[in-house]
GROMACS .gro file of C-alpha atoms in nm:
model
  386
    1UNK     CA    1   2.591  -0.566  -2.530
    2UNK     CA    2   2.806  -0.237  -2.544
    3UNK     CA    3   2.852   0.046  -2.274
    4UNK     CA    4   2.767  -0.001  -1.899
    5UNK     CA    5   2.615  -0.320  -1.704
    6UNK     CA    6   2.357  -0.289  -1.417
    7UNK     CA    7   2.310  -0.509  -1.099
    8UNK     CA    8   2.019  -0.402  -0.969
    9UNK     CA    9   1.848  -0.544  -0.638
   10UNK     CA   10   1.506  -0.528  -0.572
   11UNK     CA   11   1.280  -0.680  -0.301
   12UNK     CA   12   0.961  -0.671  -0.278
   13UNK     CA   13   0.788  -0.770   0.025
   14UNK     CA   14   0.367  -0.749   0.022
   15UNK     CA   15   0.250  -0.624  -0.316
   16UNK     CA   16   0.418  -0.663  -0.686
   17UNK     CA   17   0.513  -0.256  -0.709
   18UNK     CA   18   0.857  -0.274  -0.689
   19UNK     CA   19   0.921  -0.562  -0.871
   20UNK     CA   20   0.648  -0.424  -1.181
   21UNK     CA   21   0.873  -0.081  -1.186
   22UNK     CA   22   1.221  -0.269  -1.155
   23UNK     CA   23   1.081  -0.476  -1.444
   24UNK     CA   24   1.039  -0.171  -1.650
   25UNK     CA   25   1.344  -0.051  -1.590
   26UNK     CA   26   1.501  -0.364  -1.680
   27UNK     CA   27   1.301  -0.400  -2.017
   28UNK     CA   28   1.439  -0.034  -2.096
   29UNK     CA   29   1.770  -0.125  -2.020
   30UNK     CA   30   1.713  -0.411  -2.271
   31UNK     CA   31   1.653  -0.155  -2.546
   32UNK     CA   32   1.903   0.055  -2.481
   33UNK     CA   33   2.171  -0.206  -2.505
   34UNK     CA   34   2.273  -0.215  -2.124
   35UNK     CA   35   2.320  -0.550  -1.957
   36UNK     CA   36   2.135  -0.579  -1.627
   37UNK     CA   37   2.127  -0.830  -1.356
   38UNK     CA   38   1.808  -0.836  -1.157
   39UNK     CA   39   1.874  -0.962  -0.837
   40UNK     CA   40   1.547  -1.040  -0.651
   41UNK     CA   41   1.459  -1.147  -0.333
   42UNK     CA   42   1.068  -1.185  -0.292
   43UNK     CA   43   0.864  -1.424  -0.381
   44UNK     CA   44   0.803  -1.528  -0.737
   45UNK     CA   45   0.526  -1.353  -0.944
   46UNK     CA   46   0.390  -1.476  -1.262
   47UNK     CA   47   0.489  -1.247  -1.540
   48UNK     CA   48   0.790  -1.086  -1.386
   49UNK     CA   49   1.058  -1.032  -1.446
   50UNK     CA   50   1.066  -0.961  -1.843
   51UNK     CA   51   1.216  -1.224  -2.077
   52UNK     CA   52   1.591  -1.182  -2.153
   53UNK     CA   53   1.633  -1.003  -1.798
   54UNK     CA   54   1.931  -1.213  -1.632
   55UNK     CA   55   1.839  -1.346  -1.298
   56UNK     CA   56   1.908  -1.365  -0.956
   57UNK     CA   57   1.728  -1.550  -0.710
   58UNK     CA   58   1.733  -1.535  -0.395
   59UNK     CA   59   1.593  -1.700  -0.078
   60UNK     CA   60   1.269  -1.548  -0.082
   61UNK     CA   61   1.130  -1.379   0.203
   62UNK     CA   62   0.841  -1.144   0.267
   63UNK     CA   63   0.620  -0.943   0.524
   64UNK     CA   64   0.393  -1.122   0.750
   65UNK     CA   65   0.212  -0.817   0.772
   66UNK     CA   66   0.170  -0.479   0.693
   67UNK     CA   67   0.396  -0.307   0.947
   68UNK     CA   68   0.683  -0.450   0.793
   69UNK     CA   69   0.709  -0.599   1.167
   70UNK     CA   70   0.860  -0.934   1.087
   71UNK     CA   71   1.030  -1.096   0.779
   72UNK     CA   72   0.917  -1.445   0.726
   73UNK     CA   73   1.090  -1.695   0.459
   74UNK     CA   74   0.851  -1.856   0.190
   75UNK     CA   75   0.743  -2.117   0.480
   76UNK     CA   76   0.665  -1.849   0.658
   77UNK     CA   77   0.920  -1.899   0.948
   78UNK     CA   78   1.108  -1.595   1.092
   79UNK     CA   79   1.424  -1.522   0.963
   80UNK     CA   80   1.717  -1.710   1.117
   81UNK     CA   81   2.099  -1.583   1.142
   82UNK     CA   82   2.158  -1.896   0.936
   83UNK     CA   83   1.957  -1.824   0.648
   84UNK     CA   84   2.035  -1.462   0.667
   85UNK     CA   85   2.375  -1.541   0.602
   86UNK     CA   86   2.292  -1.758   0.294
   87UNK     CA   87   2.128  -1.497   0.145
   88UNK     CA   88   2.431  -1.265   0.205
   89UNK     CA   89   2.671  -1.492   0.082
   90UNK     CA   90   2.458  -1.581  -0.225
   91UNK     CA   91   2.436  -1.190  -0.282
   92UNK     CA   92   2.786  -1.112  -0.278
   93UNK     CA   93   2.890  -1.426  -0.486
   94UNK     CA   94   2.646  -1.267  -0.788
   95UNK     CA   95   2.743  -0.909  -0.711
   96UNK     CA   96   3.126  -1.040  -0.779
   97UNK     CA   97   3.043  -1.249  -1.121
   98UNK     CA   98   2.865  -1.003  -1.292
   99UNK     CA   99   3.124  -0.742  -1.250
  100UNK     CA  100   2.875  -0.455  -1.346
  101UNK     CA  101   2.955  -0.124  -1.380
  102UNK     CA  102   2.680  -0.007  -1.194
  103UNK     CA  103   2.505  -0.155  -0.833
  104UNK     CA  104   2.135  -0.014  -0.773
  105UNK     CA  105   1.943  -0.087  -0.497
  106UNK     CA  106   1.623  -0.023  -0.495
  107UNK     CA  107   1.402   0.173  -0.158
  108UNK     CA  108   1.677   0.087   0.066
  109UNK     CA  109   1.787   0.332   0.294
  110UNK     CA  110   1.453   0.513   0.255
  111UNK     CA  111   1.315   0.197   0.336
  112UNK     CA  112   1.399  -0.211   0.397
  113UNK     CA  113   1.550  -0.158   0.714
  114UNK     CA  114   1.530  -0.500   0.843
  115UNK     CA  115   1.774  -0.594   0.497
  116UNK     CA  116   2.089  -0.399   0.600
  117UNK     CA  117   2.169  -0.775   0.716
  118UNK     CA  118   2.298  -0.802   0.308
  119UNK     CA  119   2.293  -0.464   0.189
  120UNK     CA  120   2.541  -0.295   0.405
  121UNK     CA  121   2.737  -0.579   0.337
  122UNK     CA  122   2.697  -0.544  -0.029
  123UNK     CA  123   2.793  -0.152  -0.013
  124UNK     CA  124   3.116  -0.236   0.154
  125UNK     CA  125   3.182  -0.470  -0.117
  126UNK     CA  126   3.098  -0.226  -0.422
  127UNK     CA  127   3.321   0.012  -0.226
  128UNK     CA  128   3.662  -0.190  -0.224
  129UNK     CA  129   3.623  -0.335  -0.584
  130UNK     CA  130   3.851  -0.186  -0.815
  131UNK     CA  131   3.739   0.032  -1.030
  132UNK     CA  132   3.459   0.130  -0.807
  133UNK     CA  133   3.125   0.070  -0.954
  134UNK     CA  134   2.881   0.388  -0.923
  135UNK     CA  135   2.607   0.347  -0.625
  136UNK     CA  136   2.245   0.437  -0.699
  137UNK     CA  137   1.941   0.425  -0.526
  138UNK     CA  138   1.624   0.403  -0.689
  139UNK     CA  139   1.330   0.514  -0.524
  140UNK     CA  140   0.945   0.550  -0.608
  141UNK     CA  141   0.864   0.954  -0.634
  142UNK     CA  142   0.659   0.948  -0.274
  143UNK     CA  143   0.810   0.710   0.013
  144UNK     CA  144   0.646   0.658   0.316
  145UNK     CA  145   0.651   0.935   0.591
  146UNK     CA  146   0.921   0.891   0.896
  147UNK     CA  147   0.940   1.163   1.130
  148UNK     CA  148   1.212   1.022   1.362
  149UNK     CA  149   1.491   1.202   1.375
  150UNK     CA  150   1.736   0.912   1.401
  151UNK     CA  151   1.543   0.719   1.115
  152UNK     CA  152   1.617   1.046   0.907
  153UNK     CA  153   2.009   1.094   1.003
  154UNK     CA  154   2.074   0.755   0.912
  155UNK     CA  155   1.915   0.794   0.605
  156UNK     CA  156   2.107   1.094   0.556
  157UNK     CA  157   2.426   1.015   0.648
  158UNK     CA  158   2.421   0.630   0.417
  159UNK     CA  159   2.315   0.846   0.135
  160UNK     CA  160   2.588   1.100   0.177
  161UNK     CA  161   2.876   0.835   0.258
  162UNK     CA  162   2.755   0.563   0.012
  163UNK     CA  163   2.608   0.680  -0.260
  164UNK     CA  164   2.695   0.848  -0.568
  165UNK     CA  165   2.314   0.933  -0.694
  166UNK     CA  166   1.941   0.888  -0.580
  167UNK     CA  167   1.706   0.862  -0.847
  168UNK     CA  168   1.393   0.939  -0.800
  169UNK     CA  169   1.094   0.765  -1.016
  170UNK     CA  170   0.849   1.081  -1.071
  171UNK     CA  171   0.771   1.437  -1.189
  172UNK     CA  172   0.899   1.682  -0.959
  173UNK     CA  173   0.598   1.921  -1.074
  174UNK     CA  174   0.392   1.624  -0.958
  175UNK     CA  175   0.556   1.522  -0.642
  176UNK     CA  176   0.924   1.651  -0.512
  177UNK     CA  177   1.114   1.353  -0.304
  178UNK     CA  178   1.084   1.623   0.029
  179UNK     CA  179   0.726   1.602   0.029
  180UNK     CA  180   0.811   1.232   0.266
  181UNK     CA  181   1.142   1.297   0.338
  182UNK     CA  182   1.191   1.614   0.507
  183UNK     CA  183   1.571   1.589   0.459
  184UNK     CA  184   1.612   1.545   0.147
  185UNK     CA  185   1.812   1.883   0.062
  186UNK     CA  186   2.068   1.739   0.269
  187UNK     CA  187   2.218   1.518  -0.026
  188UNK     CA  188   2.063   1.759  -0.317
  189UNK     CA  189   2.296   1.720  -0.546
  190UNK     CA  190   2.251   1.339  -0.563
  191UNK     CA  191   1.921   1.393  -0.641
  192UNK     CA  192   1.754   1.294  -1.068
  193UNK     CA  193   1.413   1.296  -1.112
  194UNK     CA  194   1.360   1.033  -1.378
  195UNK     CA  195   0.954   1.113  -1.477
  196UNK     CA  196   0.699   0.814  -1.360
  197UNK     CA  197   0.817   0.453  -1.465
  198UNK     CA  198   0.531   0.357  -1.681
  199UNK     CA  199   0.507   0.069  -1.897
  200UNK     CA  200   0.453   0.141  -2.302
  201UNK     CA  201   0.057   0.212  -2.334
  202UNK     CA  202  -0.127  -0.053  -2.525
  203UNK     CA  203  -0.412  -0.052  -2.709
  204UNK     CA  204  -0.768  -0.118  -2.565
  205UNK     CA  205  -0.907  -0.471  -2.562
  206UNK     CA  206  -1.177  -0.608  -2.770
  207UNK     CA  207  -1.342  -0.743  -2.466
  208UNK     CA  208  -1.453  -0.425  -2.276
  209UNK     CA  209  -1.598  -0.404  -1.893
  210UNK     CA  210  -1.786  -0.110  -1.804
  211UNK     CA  211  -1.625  -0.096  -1.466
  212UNK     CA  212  -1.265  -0.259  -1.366
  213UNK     CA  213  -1.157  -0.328  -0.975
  214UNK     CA  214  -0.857  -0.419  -0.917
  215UNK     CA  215  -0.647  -0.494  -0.556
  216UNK     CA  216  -0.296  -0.467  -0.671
  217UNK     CA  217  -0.102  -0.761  -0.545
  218UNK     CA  218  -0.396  -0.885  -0.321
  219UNK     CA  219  -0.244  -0.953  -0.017
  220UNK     CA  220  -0.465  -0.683   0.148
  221UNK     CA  221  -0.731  -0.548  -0.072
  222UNK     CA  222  -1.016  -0.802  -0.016
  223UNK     CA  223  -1.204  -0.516   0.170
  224UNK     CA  224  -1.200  -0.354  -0.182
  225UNK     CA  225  -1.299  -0.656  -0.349
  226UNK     CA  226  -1.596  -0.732  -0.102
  227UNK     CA  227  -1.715  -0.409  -0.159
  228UNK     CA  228  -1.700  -0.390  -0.511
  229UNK     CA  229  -1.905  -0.680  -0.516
  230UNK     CA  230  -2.186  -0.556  -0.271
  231UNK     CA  231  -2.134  -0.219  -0.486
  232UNK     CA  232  -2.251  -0.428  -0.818
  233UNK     CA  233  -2.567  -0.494  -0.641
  234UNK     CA  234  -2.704  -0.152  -0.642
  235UNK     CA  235  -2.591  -0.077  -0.948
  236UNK     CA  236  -2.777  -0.152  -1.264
  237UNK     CA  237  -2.815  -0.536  -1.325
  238UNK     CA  238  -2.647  -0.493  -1.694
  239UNK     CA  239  -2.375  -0.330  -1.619
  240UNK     CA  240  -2.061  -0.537  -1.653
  241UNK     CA  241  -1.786  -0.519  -1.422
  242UNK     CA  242  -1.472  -0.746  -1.372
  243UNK     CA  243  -1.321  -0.734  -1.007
  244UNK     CA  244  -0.889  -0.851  -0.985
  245UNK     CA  245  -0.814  -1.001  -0.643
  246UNK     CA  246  -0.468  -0.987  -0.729
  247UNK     CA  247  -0.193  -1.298  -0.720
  248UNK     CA  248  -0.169  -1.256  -0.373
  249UNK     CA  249  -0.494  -1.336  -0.258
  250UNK     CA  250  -0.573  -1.732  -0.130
  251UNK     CA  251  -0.725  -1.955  -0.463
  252UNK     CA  252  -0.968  -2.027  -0.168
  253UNK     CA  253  -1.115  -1.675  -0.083
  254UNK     CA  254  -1.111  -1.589  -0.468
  255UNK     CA  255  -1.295  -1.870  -0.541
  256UNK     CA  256  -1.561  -1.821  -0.231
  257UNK     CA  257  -1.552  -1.476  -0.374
  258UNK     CA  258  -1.672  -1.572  -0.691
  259UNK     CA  259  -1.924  -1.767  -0.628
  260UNK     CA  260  -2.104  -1.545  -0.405
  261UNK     CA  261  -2.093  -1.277  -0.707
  262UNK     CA  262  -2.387  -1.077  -0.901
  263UNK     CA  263  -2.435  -1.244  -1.258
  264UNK     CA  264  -2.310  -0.963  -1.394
  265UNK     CA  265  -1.966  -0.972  -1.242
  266UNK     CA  266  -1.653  -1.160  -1.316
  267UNK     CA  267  -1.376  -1.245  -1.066
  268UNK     CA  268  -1.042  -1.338  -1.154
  269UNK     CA  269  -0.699  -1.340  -1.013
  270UNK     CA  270  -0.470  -1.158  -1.273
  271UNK     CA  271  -0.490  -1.065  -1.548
  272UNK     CA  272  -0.189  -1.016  -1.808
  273UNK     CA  273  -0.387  -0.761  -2.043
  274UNK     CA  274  -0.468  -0.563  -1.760
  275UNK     CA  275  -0.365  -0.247  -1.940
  276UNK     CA  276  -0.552  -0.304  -2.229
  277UNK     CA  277  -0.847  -0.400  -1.979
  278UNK     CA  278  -0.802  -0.035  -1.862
  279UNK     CA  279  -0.792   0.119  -2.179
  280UNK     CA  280  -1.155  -0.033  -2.286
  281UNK     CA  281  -1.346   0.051  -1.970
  282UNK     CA  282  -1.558   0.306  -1.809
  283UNK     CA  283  -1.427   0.336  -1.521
  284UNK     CA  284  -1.171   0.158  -1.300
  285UNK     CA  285  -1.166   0.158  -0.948
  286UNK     CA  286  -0.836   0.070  -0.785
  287UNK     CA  287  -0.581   0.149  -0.517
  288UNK     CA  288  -0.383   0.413  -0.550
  289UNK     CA  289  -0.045   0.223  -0.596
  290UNK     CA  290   0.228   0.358  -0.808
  291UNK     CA  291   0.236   0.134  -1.084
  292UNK     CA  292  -0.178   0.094  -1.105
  293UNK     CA  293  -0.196   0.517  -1.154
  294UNK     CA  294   0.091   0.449  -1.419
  295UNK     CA  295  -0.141   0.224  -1.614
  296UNK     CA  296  -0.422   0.483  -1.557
  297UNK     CA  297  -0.306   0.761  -1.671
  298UNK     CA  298  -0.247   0.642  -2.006
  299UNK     CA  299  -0.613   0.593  -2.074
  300UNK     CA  300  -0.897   0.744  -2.026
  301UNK     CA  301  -1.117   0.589  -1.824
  302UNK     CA  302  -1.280   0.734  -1.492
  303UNK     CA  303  -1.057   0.683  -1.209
  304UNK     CA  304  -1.146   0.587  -0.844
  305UNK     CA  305  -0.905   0.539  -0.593
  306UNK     CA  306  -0.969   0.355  -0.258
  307UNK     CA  307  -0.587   0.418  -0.110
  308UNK     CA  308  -0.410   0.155   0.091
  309UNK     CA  309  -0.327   0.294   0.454
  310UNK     CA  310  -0.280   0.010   0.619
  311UNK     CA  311  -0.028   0.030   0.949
  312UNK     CA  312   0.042   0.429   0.939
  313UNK     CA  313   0.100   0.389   0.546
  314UNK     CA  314   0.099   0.770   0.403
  315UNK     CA  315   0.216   0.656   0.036
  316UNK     CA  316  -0.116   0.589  -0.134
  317UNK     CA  317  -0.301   0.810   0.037
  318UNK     CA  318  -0.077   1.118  -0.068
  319UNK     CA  319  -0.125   1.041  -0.438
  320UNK     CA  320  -0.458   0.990  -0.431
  321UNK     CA  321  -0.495   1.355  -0.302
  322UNK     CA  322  -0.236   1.478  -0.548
  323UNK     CA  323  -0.523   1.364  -0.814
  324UNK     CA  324  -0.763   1.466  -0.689
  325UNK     CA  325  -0.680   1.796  -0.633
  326UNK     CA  326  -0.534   1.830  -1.016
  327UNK     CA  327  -0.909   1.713  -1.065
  328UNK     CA  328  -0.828   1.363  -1.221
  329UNK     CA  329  -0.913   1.104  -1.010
  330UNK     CA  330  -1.251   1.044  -0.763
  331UNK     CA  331  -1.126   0.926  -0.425
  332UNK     CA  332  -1.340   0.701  -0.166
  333UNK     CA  333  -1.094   0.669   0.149
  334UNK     CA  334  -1.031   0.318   0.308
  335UNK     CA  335  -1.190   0.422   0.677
  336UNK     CA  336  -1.537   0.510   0.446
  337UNK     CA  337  -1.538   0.245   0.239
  338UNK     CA  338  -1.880   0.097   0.209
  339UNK     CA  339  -2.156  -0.048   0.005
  340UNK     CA  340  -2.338   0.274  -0.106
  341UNK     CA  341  -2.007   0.504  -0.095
  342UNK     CA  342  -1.831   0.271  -0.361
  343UNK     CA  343  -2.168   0.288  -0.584
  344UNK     CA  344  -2.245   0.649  -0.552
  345UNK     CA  345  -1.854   0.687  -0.678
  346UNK     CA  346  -1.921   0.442  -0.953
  347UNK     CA  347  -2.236   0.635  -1.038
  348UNK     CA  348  -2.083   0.960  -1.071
  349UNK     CA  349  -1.827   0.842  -1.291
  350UNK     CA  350  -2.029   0.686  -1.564
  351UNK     CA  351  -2.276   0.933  -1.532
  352UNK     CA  352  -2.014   1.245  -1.489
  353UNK     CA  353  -1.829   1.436  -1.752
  354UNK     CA  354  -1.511   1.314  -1.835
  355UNK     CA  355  -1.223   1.357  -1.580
  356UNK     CA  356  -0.898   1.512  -1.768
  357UNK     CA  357  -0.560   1.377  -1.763
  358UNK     CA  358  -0.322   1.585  -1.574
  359UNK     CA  359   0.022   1.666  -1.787
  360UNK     CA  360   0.267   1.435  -1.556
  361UNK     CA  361   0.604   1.326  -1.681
  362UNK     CA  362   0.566   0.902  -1.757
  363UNK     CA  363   0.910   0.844  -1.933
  364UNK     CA  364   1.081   0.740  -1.637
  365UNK     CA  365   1.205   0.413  -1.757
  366UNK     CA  366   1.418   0.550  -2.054
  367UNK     CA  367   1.548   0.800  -1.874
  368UNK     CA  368   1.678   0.621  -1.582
  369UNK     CA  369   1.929   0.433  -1.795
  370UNK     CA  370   2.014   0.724  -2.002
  371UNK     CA  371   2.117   0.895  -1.640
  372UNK     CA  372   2.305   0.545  -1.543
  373UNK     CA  373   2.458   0.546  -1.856
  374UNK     CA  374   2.576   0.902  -1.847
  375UNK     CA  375   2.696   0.852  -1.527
  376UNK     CA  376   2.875   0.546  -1.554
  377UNK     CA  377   3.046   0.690  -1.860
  378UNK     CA  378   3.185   0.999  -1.652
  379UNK     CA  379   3.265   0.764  -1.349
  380UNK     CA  380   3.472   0.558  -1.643
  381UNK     CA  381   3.709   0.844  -1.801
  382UNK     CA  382   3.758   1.010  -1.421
  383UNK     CA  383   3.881   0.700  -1.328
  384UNK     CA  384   4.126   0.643  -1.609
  385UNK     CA  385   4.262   0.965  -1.599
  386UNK     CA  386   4.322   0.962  -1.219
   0.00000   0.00000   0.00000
């Protein structure tokens, strides 16, 4: 392929986010000509990455919960200075073969603290390589809240000394990067604003649900999925719904979970038309994760949104209200989540006038390698002509 290559890290620790938008990105990149390296360090997920992507794999580890309080290794055993050092060494060694123009790294500083381990290693290897590569961080449009001080400053200060851009997956008449990161005028003029990473719509399916619930990933929405399912009982008996537990969730639970459901309900665990899904149904209720409100705002079905909050998680919860203020989306918070809230919600949807689409930017995948590639070109001719 011609013009600039990409290493681009990514880990994702509890849901698939991350690694869906990465994906994206990486599929662009594809069309556009530009080599990329995915270097990923979670655990593996059916259907990512996208064929054709080059691959790194790393040790996987994850979150044992939703705190982000420890990282646990695919046997679930704490992390280990032994094993942390693999991984390191394993990083580096790719980082050095594929010679890529560009190094992204993806949430981290904004988030990942517990990976510096590898990625402050990694930094300090991109910086002494000759010609330096250009530095970006890629970050979702709204990251989750920190109002320490020191958290903030050292955020601040490892954007400013390390890296040449941040860019920033959203519409900045949608959501501005400030609106969870107070600072972020500090290292403005890093700062591109890519529009949304959403995947290319697809058309609706021939098999159509009146109502679609999905959990993301899984690992913690089975108090949407329960409820869904006690929801379907007050609803009308013919009216079909199909409930996604999401990858993450135990074969066990899904399959208690499905046994226990109405007649009129289906339960699976993924689903790899799940955009076309969307696109035929009524309604869909979901969380409000960033790559689920991608998918529904290409279609036009009623939106409900039960956000994720979790251990002191903001990120959900602040898009959720963003829609629902711009009037597009019906919202049912976590702490109310019940039987007769989630039906009434349903209810209103398929018996409401349609909910419009708010005008938000979605073409953040091209544009994120037509920045890199800019940017790598003008890093390229400054550097020969020093």
């Amino acid at each position: 392929m011609s013009g600039p290559s990409l290493f681009f890290y990514v880990q994702h620790l509890l849901g698939v986010g991350h690694l869906a938008r990465a994906s994206r990105i990486a599929e662009a990149a594809g069309r556009k000509g530009m080599a990329v390296t995915l270097a990923l360090g979670g655990m593996p997920v059916p259907g990512f990455p996208p064929a054709g992507a080059a691959t790194v794999r790393l040790p996987p580890i994850r979150s044992r919960d939703a705190a982000f309080s420890v990282m646990v290794d695919e046997d679930d055993r704490p992390l280990d200075a032994a094993f942390e050092a693999r991984r390191r060494d394993i990083l580096l060694d790719a980082f050095d073969r594929s010679g890529a123009d560009v190094l992204m790294i993806e949430a981290w500083p904004f988030g990942r603290r517990k990976l510096a381990f590898e990625l402050v290693p990694l930094l300090e290897r991109a910086a002494a390589r000759r010609p330096r590569p250009l530095v970006v961080c890629s970050v979702r449009d709204i990251v989750q809240a920190n109002r320490r001080p020191d958290r903030l400053a050292e955020t601040v200060d490892l954007i400013r000394s390390r890296f040449d851009l941040v860019l920033v997956h959203g519409d900045p008449a949608f959501a501005r990067l400030e609106a969870g990161f107070p600072r972020a005028r500090d290292f403005e003029d890093r700062i591109r604003y890519t529009g949304l990473v959403a995947a290319t719509p697809e058309p609706p399916a021939a098999e159509a649900w009146d109502v679609v619930v999905s959990a993301g990933g899984g690992a913690f929405g089975r108090g949407l999925v329960e409820a869904a399912l006690a929801a379907a009982r007050r609803l009308p008996p013919d009216l079909r719904m199909l409930v996604l537990t999401g990858p993450n969730l135990r074969e066990a639970d899904r399959s208690a979970l499905a046994a226990g459901a109405p007649a009129n309900v289906r339960v699976e665990a993924f689903r790899p038309d799940f955009r076309a899904l969307l696109a035929a149904a009524r309604v869909s209720v979901s969380q409000a994760g960033y790559n689920t409100v991608c998918d529904l705002l290409q279609t036009r079905c009623e939106i409900i949104l039960v956000p994720f909050r979790g251990d002191h998680e903001t990120e959900q919860a602040d898009r959720a209200e963003r829609l629902r203020k711009l009037g597009a989306a019906r919202v049912v918070e976590e702490a109310r989540l019940g039987t007769e809230s989630l039906a009434g919600a349903i209810r209103a949807a398929l018996a409401g006038p349609p909910i419009p689409r708010p005008h938000i930017d979605l073409g953040g995948a091209d544009r994120t390698i037509d920045i890199l590639a800019e940017a790598a070109g003008r890093a390229a001719r400054s550097s020969r002509s020093a």
